[in-house]
């Protein structure tokens, strides 16, 4: 059976495609894109866009969507539990998560938990490979993930409702309301995903003839969103984005004798934006207020908990000027003031001011050059001078060459600087130099993207033991990461028959320069693929994921690894044309009942099922 699955996976990868990701936002007269600079100033780097049709075919959390549709590798502590990302061989805190143009990585620990985001809360989700610190600040070393809310200005009153029920009493509800005309656009959303999550462990985890279950793994995520846009005039726009989310989950037990624990994440994000264009001048003003809080219960039967909180105020001004027809200048000034307080790192504040200059030269329709600089000032650390230089040239309709070189960084977090005990206030920011070359081939409806990259990271922050049981962060490691990413695809229609094939492949080397060892929890190989077919009202799709083995120790002990695994999902749906659209669907997840885990002693579920219905009216 394993051989059959491997052959099937290889066959699918021969025709992998990223079709839905190419569906970018083009009609700016009707659609307002929240992150306006993502596409216009980044022609020299690869950007994948996952639109509604791709989002709907995947499970609710952002981890599942990106795991099966991108080169990102995820380390999950069990289904629905904490999920950390690795992009191009970097750590979880070196991938920036950008919400409507604002970097929302945690200032407490520097990373983002991708199992606290519900994919369907966003209109489009983009994955930008490579450094992006000039535009998005700290953490954008390996790449960035962009969660976007796009407002449509059209005469529309639309309701979208999706209901899910699956194995382990997994329940999902997602509702969206869109109301708009030529002047106003309003979106309101509600989502709720919960599960008992009590799946059986596959045979390896049977002890003395007793079938073990995933105990204490219950979770629930609730999110609310409201977004409003108003066209003041043909050249002026006012928009407001707001989101609140709460993830309440118990943490799965490793051993039945362990204490039952619980972890609660809550965040709120609010962004007000004003944009104006007048002749050669354009201006964009953003103010945002973000809050984050976690609570950890070491014993769920006890009311005592440890906690951490942060509150951030962000202001950003972007002035654009079309110097000549081929050259546009953007000057950016931004400020971020954050207050963080908690059980283990006291009460601290951070003020960051930054200035940036970006130049985009479009020499002709085939050739675009990009240059950017950024410098930050803060009392906590000395920020490096950041830059990005890129070029994209379409030699023919068949071949496009992209080149980018940049310096990027990550600042120490509140935990790194102030944790009691062990925080190190003398830490330097992590700094990296990165270069990449992308080759894009297009022939009829076939697209192939092949990117090679090299990333040199200095002052990598690691927590190491310094005095008995006391650990402290130090700027210890130098790391080189290099590899390649491949995206290939094709899609077509023959009468009522529609086909799409999607996939990615990443080869990643991430080595500590001093030890010449691969970083742990970085696979050398990762591949994804999917095939979709639809005819009239019926459609079927197949997904495939391969993760190569990973080391779990820094010394690359061959006995301390997580084995490679392959996962397949299959889904069916039928549109019975009730109301505007009404689909009923059925998914079989982990079809071949693969035994796997991405973290030691944190087994994932075997074969399981999901039934859903979507109504659009």
Tab-separated table of C-alpha atoms in Angstrom, residues 11 16 56 79 135 152 164 177 217 253 274 301 338 365 379 421 534 558 571 595:
chain	number	residue	atom	x	y	z
A	11	UNK	CA	2.608	10.808	-10.650
A	16	UNK	CA	1.686	19.897	-10.060
A	56	UNK	CA	-13.263	26.048	0.846
A	79	UNK	CA	-4.598	17.962	15.873
A	135	UNK	CA	7.950	46.447	3.955
A	152	UNK	CA	-16.223	44.688	-3.106
A	164	UNK	CA	-19.604	21.189	9.031
A	177	UNK	CA	-22.821	38.800	5.157
A	217	UNK	CA	-7.538	17.414	23.402
A	253	UNK	CA	-1.638	14.447	27.124
A	274	UNK	CA	-7.619	56.546	4.725
A	301	UNK	CA	-9.108	21.752	37.955
A	338	UNK	CA	3.677	48.327	22.639
A	365	UNK	CA	5.974	46.623	-19.841
A	379	UNK	CA	15.767	52.004	22.930
A	421	UNK	CA	14.459	34.374	35.234
A	534	UNK	CA	-15.870	19.076	-12.021
A	558	UNK	CA	19.824	9.387	13.477
A	571	UNK	CA	-13.571	15.194	-1.281
A	595	UNK	CA	0.253	6.601	11.137
